Coordinates of C-alpha atoms in Angstrom, one line a residue:
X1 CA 55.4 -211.0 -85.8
X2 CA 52.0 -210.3 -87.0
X3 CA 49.2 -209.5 -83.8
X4 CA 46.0 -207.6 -84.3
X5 CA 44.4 -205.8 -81.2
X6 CA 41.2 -204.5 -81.5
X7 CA 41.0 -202.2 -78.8
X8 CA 43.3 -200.6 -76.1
X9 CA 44.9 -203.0 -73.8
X10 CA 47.9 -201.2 -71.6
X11 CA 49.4 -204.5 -71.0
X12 CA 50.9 -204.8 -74.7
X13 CA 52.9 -201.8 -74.1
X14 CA 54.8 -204.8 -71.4
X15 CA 54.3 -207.5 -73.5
X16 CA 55.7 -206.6 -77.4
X17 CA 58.8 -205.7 -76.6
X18 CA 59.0 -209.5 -75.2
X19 CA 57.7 -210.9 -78.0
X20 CA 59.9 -209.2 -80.3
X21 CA 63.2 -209.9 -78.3
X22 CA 62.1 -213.5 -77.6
X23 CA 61.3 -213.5 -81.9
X24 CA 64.9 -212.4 -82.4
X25 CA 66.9 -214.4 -80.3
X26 CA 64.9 -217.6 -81.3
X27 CA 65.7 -217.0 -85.2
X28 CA 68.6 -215.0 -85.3
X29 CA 67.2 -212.2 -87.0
X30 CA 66.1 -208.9 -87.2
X31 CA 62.5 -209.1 -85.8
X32 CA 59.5 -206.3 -86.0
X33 CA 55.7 -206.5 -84.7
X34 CA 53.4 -205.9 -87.1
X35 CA 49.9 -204.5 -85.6
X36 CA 46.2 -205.0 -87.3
X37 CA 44.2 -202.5 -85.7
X38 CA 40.9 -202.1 -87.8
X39 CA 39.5 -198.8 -85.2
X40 CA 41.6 -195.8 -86.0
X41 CA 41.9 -194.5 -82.0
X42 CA 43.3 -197.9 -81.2
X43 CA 45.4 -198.0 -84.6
X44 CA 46.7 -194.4 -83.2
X45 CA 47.4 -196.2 -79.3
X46 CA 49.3 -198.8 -81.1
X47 CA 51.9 -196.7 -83.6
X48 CA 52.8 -194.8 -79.9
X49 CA 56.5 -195.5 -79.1
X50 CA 57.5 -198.0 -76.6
X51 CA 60.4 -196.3 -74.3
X52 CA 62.5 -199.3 -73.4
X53 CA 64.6 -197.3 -70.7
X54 CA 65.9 -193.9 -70.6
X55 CA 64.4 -192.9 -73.8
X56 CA 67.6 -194.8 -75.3
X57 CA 66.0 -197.6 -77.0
X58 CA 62.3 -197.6 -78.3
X59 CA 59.8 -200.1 -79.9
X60 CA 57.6 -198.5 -82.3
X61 CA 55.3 -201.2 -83.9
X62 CA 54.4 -200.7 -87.5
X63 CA 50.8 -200.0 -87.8
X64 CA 48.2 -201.3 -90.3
X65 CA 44.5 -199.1 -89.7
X66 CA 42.2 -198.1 -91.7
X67 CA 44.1 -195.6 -93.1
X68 CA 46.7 -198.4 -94.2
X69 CA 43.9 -200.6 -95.2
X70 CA 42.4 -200.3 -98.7
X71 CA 38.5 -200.2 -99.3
X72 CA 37.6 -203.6 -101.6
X73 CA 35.2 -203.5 -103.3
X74 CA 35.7 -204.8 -106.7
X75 CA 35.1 -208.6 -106.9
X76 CA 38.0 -209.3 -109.2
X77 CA 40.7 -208.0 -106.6
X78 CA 38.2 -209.2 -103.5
X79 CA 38.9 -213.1 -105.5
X80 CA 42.5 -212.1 -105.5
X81 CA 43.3 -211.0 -102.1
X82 CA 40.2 -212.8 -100.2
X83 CA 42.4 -212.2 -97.0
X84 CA 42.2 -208.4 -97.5
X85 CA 38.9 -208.1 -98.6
X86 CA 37.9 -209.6 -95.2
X87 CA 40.3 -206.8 -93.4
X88 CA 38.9 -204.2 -95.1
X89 CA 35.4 -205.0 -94.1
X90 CA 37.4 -205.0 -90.6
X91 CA 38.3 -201.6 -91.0
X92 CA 35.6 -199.9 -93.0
X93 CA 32.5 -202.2 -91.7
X94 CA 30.7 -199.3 -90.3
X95 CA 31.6 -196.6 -93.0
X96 CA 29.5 -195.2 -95.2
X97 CA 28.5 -198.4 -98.6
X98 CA 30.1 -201.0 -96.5
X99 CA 27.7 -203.6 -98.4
X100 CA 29.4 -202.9 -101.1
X101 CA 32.8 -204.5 -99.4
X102 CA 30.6 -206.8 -97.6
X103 CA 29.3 -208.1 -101.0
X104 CA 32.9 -208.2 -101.9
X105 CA 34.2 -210.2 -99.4
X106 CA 31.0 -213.2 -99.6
X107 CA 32.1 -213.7 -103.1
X108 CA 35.8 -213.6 -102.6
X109 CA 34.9 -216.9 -100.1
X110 CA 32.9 -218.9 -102.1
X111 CA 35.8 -220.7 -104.4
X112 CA 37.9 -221.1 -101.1
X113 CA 38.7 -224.4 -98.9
X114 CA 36.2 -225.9 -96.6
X115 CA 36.9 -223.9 -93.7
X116 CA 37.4 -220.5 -95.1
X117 CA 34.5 -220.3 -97.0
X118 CA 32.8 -220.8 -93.7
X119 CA 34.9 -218.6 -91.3
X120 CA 35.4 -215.9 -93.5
X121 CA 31.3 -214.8 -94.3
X122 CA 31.2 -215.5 -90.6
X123 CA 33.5 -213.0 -89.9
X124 CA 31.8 -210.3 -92.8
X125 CA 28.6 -210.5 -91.5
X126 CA 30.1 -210.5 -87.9
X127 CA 32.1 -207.2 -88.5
X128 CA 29.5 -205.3 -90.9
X129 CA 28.1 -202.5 -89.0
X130 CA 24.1 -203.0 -88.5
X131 CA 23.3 -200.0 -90.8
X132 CA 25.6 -201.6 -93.7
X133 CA 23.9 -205.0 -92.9
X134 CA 19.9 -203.8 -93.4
X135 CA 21.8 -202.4 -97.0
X136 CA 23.6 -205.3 -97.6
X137 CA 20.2 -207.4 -97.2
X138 CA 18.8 -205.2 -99.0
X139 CA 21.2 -205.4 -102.2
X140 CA 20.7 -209.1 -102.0
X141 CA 16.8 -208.6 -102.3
X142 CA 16.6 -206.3 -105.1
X143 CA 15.6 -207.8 -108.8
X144 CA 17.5 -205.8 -111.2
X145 CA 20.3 -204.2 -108.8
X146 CA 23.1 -203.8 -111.2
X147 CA 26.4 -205.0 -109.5
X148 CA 29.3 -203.0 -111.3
X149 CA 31.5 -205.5 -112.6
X150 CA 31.4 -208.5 -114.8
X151 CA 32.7 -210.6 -111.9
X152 CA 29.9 -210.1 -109.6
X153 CA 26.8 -209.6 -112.2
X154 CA 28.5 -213.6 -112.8
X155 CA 28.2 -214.7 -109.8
X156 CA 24.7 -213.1 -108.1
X157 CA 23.4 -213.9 -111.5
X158 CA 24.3 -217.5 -111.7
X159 CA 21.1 -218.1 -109.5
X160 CA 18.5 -216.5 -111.7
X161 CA 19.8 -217.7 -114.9
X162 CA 19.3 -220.9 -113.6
X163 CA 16.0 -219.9 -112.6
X164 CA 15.0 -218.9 -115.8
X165 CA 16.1 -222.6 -116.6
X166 CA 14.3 -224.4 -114.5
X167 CA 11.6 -222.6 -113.5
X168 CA 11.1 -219.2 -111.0
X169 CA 10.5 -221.0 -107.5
X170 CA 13.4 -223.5 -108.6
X171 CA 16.0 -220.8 -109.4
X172 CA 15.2 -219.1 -105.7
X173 CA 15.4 -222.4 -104.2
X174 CA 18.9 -223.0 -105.4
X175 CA 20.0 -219.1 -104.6
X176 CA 19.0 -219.5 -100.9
X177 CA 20.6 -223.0 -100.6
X178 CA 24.1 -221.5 -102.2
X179 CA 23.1 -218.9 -99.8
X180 CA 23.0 -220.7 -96.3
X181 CA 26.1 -222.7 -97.0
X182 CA 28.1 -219.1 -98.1
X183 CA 26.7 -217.4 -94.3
X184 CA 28.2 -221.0 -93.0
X185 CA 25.1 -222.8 -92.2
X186 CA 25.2 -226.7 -92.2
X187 CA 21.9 -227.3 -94.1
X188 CA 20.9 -230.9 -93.3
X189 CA 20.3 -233.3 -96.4
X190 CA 16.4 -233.6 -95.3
X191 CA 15.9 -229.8 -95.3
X192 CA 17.7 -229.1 -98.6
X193 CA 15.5 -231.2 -100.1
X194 CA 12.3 -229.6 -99.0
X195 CA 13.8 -226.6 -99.6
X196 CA 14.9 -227.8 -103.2
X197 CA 11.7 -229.0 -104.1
X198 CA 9.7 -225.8 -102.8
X199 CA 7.1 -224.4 -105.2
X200 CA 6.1 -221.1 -102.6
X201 CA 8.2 -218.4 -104.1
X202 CA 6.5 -216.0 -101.0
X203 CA 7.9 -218.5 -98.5
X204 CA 11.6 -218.7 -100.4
X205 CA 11.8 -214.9 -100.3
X206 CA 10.7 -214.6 -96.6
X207 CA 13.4 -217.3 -95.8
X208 CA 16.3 -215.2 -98.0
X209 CA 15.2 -211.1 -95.7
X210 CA 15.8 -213.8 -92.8
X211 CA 19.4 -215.1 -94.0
X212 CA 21.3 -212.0 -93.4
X213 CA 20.6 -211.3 -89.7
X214 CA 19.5 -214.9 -89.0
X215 CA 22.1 -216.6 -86.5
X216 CA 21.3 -219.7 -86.8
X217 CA 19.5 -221.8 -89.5
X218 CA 16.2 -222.5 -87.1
X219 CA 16.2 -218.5 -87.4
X220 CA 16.2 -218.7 -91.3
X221 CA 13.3 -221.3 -91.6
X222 CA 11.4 -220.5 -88.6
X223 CA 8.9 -223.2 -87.7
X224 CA 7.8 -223.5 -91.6
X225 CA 10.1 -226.9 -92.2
X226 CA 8.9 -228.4 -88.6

């Protein structure tokens, strides 16, 4: 059994044992509670025995925190394991260069199914402390930033090699697009037109320091595409 709790509840210390004895005698088997607890106090509140009765029988969950959790950051692995790369941002959102998992975790869900690659930069940007969010927009803004592994310098600079191809505004009009739909925006077929066809490489730029904290897609584009 697999539950993650993300913050002290003194109920579960009533409720796993049930689940793990209800587990067992359902599938004849040995049965165990695995906890996800991304905040080390509650990770610490979770790994606390469970006295069963008379200090006879316990229920000590395993325990997966931040200590348990690795820090992703390469895209190669991230692509690998897109599962993990999520957790870690779980666990290490607010520590110091979370962007750099952040940044991890986006490209790990581009390549997935319809509705991971949705959830899953949901879920990044949801989890991201605010500090490693203003950096993580930043990265995504900077001209020559050199990402630190052929995987990513791929994939953030598929967009300007294609501008390069086609033409400045052209190239940051297909970046923003890929974008929206990778923060999980539905981008209606009018609006990515006009934004296709833009020419104002000001306006595409103001539009891409709105994406990050933008929660919705009126946010983005203001009142510029009314």
């Amino acid at each position: 059994m697999v539950e993650v709790q993300s913050e002290v509840d003194l109920r579960k210390r009533w409720t796993w044992p049930i689940y793990v004895a209800g587990s067992r005698a359902r599938h004849r088997c040995p049965a165990l509670l695995v906890v996800i607890a991304p905040a080390a106090a509650v990770a610490r509140w979770c790994g606390e025995a469970i006295d069963l009765g008379h200090r006879r029988c316990e229920l000590r969950p395993i325990v997966l925190g931040p200590d348990q959790i690795p820090v992703v950051t390469d895209f190669a692995a991230a692509s690998r394991a897109p599962e993990l790369a999520v957790l870690s941002v779980a666990a290490h959102g607010h520590d110091p260069g979370a962007e750099h998992i952040a940044l991890a975790a986006l490209a790990a869900a581009r390549d997935l199914d319809s509705d991971r690659d949705i959830l899953y930069p949901d879920f990044v940007f949801a989890l991201l402390g605010e500090v490693a969010r203003a950096a993580l927009e930043h990265l995504m803004r900077i001209p020559n930033y050199e990402f630190q592994s052929d995987f990513a310098r791929g994939f953030y600079a598929r967009g300007k090699a294609e501008g390069k191809a086609e033409g400045k505004a052209e190239g940051e009009a297909e970046l923003l697009l890929k974008l929206l739909r990778l923060r999980g925006f539905v981008v209606p077929e009018a609006i990515e037109q006009r934004i296709a066809v833009c020419q104002d490489t000001a306006r595409l730029e103001r539009w891409a320091g709105r994406l990050l904290t933008a929660g919705s897609l009126a946010e983005v584009l203001g009142d510029e595409l009314s």
